[in-house]
Amino acid sequence: MITKTRIWLSSPHMGGTEERYVKEAFDTNWIAPLGPNVTFFEKSLEEYVGGDVHVAALSAGTAAIHLALQILGVSHGDEVICQSMTFSASANPITYLGATPVFIDSERKTWNLSPELVERAILNGISKGKKPRAIVAVHLYGMPYQIAEIAEISQKYAIPVIEDSAEALGSTYHEKKCGQFGDIGILSFNGNKIITTSGGGALLSKDPEIKEKAVFLATQARDNAPHYQHSAVGYNYRMSNVLAGIGRGQMEVIDDRVMARRANYNFYKERLAGFDQISFLDEPAGFFSNRWLTCILTDAYETREQLRLALAKEDIESRPLWKPMHLQPVFENSPSFTDGTAEDLFNRGLCLPSGSNLLEEDLERTISVIKKVLDQ
Ligand SMILES: *Cc1c(COP(=O)(O)O)cnc(C)c1O
């Protein structure tokens, strides 16, 4: 009897050398939140992303956003502009600091921040005497946001940008890698991301002092003294040298991972070309997505659900697009500037199995279930 294995949305994909670097950590007894693997991992990220960024490896992408907000001066009572259509980790750290997220709807070209609505929210804030302190912009599913437009608004109103590149390592905008565009960028190496350290993240900035501040805050804000001396409240957010060994190995295969994810997208797009109930998010000129997850847009909520349930029945994992933050119970009291775009995308969108380790037969199995539903 042939038993079918479960097909995952996005599962870890080791390259082969990770265990060697982890073993090195054991052999040299660097079992600590610092050490050679952390340094090597940071260096390889700096070289890969380019743009003279300085990288601090941290325990999670969420921790990186928390530190980024604090370093940019966000504090109690402030308002922070945040993309609504995203994972909750983009917004949660705003509340850790006692600030309020102001959620902004998406535009249809990239599914990310609508520049018009961002500007409207800023003007509204200014008119209340409360200019937003920062903008959290996200490259959703690996598709860069409208970087030039958001940067222009950021400069016009002198509001810094946190570039949430958690899903976009390997994506580029006019040939430059994502992660270098914001005043501070962040990455995630959670188990489902394009490369993983099982759990982990990073903070990036062209300003070396920002990296220094991040490392200082991430290691309990220790002053320079022989004893433990503190003039600020710190965190325990640094990346473990054991996990950084996994990241070091993963960086050797990052280009293959991007190619494999993009190949998944192209496969789905070609094989579903004849179905006008289904559409895809194309790359605008100058935009290059790592296609972390392949997302389809169906003609109606009902089609989305039929597909999701039919796939689940065959033990194939798929998932609706991120539910917008302005529709989440936990954020029901947060202000928002919306036009219905993110809600519509959420209702009709579905993420398909997208791992770089999917086999041809996995993709074939997935597409045959989808086609069966659409042919009805
Ligand atoms: C995964 C993710 C994060 C958070 O990263 P963690 O490493 O899981 O804390 C933040 N923002 C977005 C958009 C993400 O997808």
PDB file of C-alpha atoms in Angstrom, residues 10-127:
ATOM      1  CA  SER A  10       6.812  25.738   4.090  1.00  0.00           C
ATOM      2  CA  SER A  11       9.121  23.420   5.983  1.00  0.00           C
ATOM      3  CA  PRO A  12      12.797  23.690   7.002  1.00  0.00           C
ATOM      4  CA  HIS A  13      15.294  22.680   4.323  1.00  0.00           C
ATOM      5  CA  MET A  14      18.819  21.967   5.521  1.00  0.00           C
ATOM      6  CA  GLY A  15      21.720  22.271   3.101  1.00  0.00           C
ATOM      7  CA  GLY A  16      24.113  19.756   4.652  1.00  0.00           C
ATOM      8  CA  THR A  17      26.836  21.768   6.358  1.00  0.00           C
ATOM      9  CA  GLU A  18      24.712  23.077   9.259  1.00  0.00           C
ATOM     10  CA  GLU A  19      25.559  20.154  11.548  1.00  0.00           C
ATOM     11  CA  ARG A  20      29.269  20.715  11.042  1.00  0.00           C
ATOM     12  CA  TYR A  21      29.018  24.291  12.343  1.00  0.00           C
ATOM     13  CA  VAL A  22      26.806  23.211  15.229  1.00  0.00           C
ATOM     14  CA  LYS A  23      29.351  20.506  16.097  1.00  0.00           C
ATOM     15  CA  GLU A  24      32.082  23.132  15.946  1.00  0.00           C
ATOM     16  CA  ALA A  25      30.197  25.076  18.614  1.00  0.00           C
ATOM     17  CA  PHE A  26      30.163  21.953  20.801  1.00  0.00           C
ATOM     18  CA  ASP A  27      33.798  21.043  20.109  1.00  0.00           C
ATOM     19  CA  THR A  28      34.981  24.530  21.067  1.00  0.00           C
ATOM     20  CA  ASN A  29      32.467  24.879  23.934  1.00  0.00           C
ATOM     21  CA  TRP A  30      30.981  28.082  22.457  1.00  0.00           C
ATOM     22  CA  ILE A  31      27.530  27.169  23.793  1.00  0.00           C
ATOM     23  CA  ALA A  32      26.555  30.784  24.443  1.00  0.00           C
ATOM     24  CA  PRO A  33      24.731  33.764  22.929  1.00  0.00           C
ATOM     25  CA  LEU A  34      27.988  34.833  21.277  1.00  0.00           C
ATOM     26  CA  GLY A  35      30.866  33.126  19.500  1.00  0.00           C
ATOM     27  CA  PRO A  36      32.423  32.484  16.081  1.00  0.00           C
ATOM     28  CA  ASN A  37      29.223  31.161  14.436  1.00  0.00           C
ATOM     29  CA  VAL A  38      27.351  34.361  15.386  1.00  0.00           C
ATOM     30  CA  THR A  39      30.150  36.483  13.930  1.00  0.00           C
ATOM     31  CA  PHE A  40      30.377  34.396  10.722  1.00  0.00           C
ATOM     32  CA  PHE A  41      26.610  34.372  10.263  1.00  0.00           C
ATOM     33  CA  GLU A  42      26.440  38.148  10.654  1.00  0.00           C
ATOM     34  CA  LYS A  43      29.311  38.621   8.161  1.00  0.00           C
ATOM     35  CA  SER A  44      27.681  36.391   5.536  1.00  0.00           C
ATOM     36  CA  LEU A  45      24.374  38.257   5.914  1.00  0.00           C
ATOM     37  CA  GLU A  46      26.195  41.583   5.533  1.00  0.00           C
ATOM     38  CA  GLU A  47      27.884  40.381   2.346  1.00  0.00           C
ATOM     39  CA  TYR A  48      24.704  38.874   0.941  1.00  0.00           C
ATOM     40  CA  VAL A  49      22.396  41.828   1.585  1.00  0.00           C
ATOM     41  CA  GLY A  50      25.061  44.367   0.588  1.00  0.00           C
ATOM     42  CA  GLY A  51      24.520  48.122   0.790  1.00  0.00           C
ATOM     43  CA  ASP A  52      27.068  48.350   3.638  1.00  0.00           C
ATOM     44  CA  VAL A  53      24.578  47.103   6.227  1.00  0.00           C
ATOM     45  CA  HIS A  54      25.684  46.098   9.700  1.00  0.00           C
ATOM     46  CA  VAL A  55      23.876  43.049  11.072  1.00  0.00           C
ATOM     47  CA  ALA A  56      23.086  42.020  14.658  1.00  0.00           C
ATOM     48  CA  ALA A  57      21.932  38.397  14.984  1.00  0.00           C
ATOM     49  CA  LEU A  58      19.088  38.113  17.506  1.00  0.00           C
ATOM     50  CA  SER A  59      16.799  35.517  19.058  1.00  0.00           C
ATOM     51  CA  ALA A  60      13.820  36.357  16.787  1.00  0.00           C
ATOM     52  CA  GLY A  61      12.515  38.720  14.146  1.00  0.00           C
ATOM     53  CA  THR A  62      10.002  39.933  16.728  1.00  0.00           C
ATOM     54  CA  ALA A  63      12.875  40.873  19.055  1.00  0.00           C
ATOM     55  CA  ALA A  64      14.507  42.769  16.167  1.00  0.00           C
ATOM     56  CA  ILE A  65      11.340  44.835  15.597  1.00  0.00           C
ATOM     57  CA  HIS A  66      11.077  45.525  19.334  1.00  0.00           C
ATOM     58  CA  LEU A  67      14.663  46.811  19.470  1.00  0.00           C
ATOM     59  CA  ALA A  68      14.260  48.768  16.212  1.00  0.00           C
ATOM     60  CA  LEU A  69      11.227  50.633  17.590  1.00  0.00           C
ATOM     61  CA  GLN A  70      13.006  51.395  20.850  1.00  0.00           C
ATOM     62  CA  ILE A  71      16.195  52.571  19.121  1.00  0.00           C
ATOM     63  CA  LEU A  72      14.086  54.908  16.952  1.00  0.00           C
ATOM     64  CA  GLY A  73      12.688  56.415  20.132  1.00  0.00           C
ATOM     65  CA  VAL A  74       9.176  54.960  20.147  1.00  0.00           C
ATOM     66  CA  SER A  75       7.736  55.094  23.649  1.00  0.00           C
ATOM     67  CA  HIS A  76       4.561  55.205  25.695  1.00  0.00           C
ATOM     68  CA  GLY A  77       1.684  57.086  24.069  1.00  0.00           C
ATOM     69  CA  ASP A  78       3.291  57.303  20.612  1.00  0.00           C
ATOM     70  CA  GLU A  79       1.572  56.256  17.409  1.00  0.00           C
ATOM     71  CA  VAL A  80       3.314  54.013  14.887  1.00  0.00           C
ATOM     72  CA  ILE A  81       2.151  53.447  11.318  1.00  0.00           C
ATOM     73  CA  CYS A  82       1.982  49.713  10.533  1.00  0.00           C
ATOM     74  CA  GLN A  83       0.969  47.675   7.514  1.00  0.00           C
ATOM     75  CA  SER A  84      -2.318  45.965   8.368  1.00  0.00           C
ATOM     76  CA  MET A  85      -1.929  42.972   6.081  1.00  0.00           C
ATOM     77  CA  THR A  86       0.910  41.130   7.818  1.00  0.00           C
ATOM     78  CA  PHE A  87       1.791  38.634  10.508  1.00  0.00           C
ATOM     79  CA  SER A  88       0.994  39.896  14.019  1.00  0.00           C
ATOM     80  CA  ALA A  89       4.714  40.039  14.852  1.00  0.00           C
ATOM     81  CA  SER A  90       5.009  43.232  12.763  1.00  0.00           C
ATOM     82  CA  ALA A  91       2.603  44.990  15.128  1.00  0.00           C
ATOM     83  CA  ASN A  92       2.918  43.331  18.546  1.00  0.00           C
ATOM     84  CA  PRO A  93       6.219  45.009  19.546  1.00  0.00           C
ATOM     85  CA  ILE A  94       4.595  48.438  19.082  1.00  0.00           C
ATOM     86  CA  THR A  95       2.349  47.588  22.012  1.00  0.00           C
ATOM     87  CA  TYR A  96       5.289  46.243  24.102  1.00  0.00           C
ATOM     88  CA  LEU A  97       6.491  49.862  24.245  1.00  0.00           C
ATOM     89  CA  GLY A  98       3.103  51.253  25.211  1.00  0.00           C
ATOM     90  CA  ALA A  99       2.616  52.781  21.762  1.00  0.00           C
ATOM     91  CA  THR A 100      -0.422  52.432  19.496  1.00  0.00           C
ATOM     92  CA  PRO A 101      -0.315  50.919  16.003  1.00  0.00           C
ATOM     93  CA  VAL A 102      -2.158  52.826  13.276  1.00  0.00           C
ATOM     94  CA  PHE A 103      -3.037  50.237  10.660  1.00  0.00           C
ATOM     95  CA  ILE A 104      -2.813  51.001   6.953  1.00  0.00           C
ATOM     96  CA  ASP A 105      -4.482  49.107   4.134  1.00  0.00           C
ATOM     97  CA  SER A 106      -2.697  47.573   1.144  1.00  0.00           C
ATOM     98  CA  GLU A 107      -2.510  48.559  -2.502  1.00  0.00           C
ATOM     99  CA  ARG A 108      -3.050  46.005  -5.288  1.00  0.00           C
ATOM    100  CA  LYS A 109       0.341  46.204  -7.034  1.00  0.00           C
ATOM    101  CA  THR A 110       2.351  44.575  -4.215  1.00  0.00           C
ATOM    102  CA  TRP A 111      -0.283  43.875  -1.514  1.00  0.00           C
ATOM    103  CA  ASN A 112       1.786  46.096   0.803  1.00  0.00           C
ATOM    104  CA  LEU A 113       1.412  49.595   2.349  1.00  0.00           C
ATOM    105  CA  SER A 114      -0.730  51.975   0.328  1.00  0.00           C
ATOM    106  CA  PRO A 115       1.405  55.146   0.060  1.00  0.00           C
ATOM    107  CA  GLU A 116      -1.759  57.302  -0.247  1.00  0.00           C
ATOM    108  CA  LEU A 117      -3.216  55.926   2.979  1.00  0.00           C
ATOM    109  CA  VAL A 118       0.122  56.246   4.783  1.00  0.00           C
ATOM    110  CA  GLU A 119       0.230  59.935   3.912  1.00  0.00           C
ATOM    111  CA  ARG A 120      -3.395  60.410   4.927  1.00  0.00           C
ATOM    112  CA  ALA A 121      -2.679  58.803   8.325  1.00  0.00           C
ATOM    113  CA  ILE A 122       0.385  61.014   8.834  1.00  0.00           C
ATOM    114  CA  LEU A 123      -1.563  64.181   7.996  1.00  0.00           C
ATOM    115  CA  ASN A 124      -4.327  63.108  10.339  1.00  0.00           C
ATOM    116  CA  GLY A 125      -1.767  62.524  13.100  1.00  0.00           C
ATOM    117  CA  ILE A 126      -0.138  65.910  12.506  1.00  0.00           C
ATOM    118  CA  SER A 127      -3.542  67.633  12.619  1.00  0.00           C
TER     119      SER A 127
END
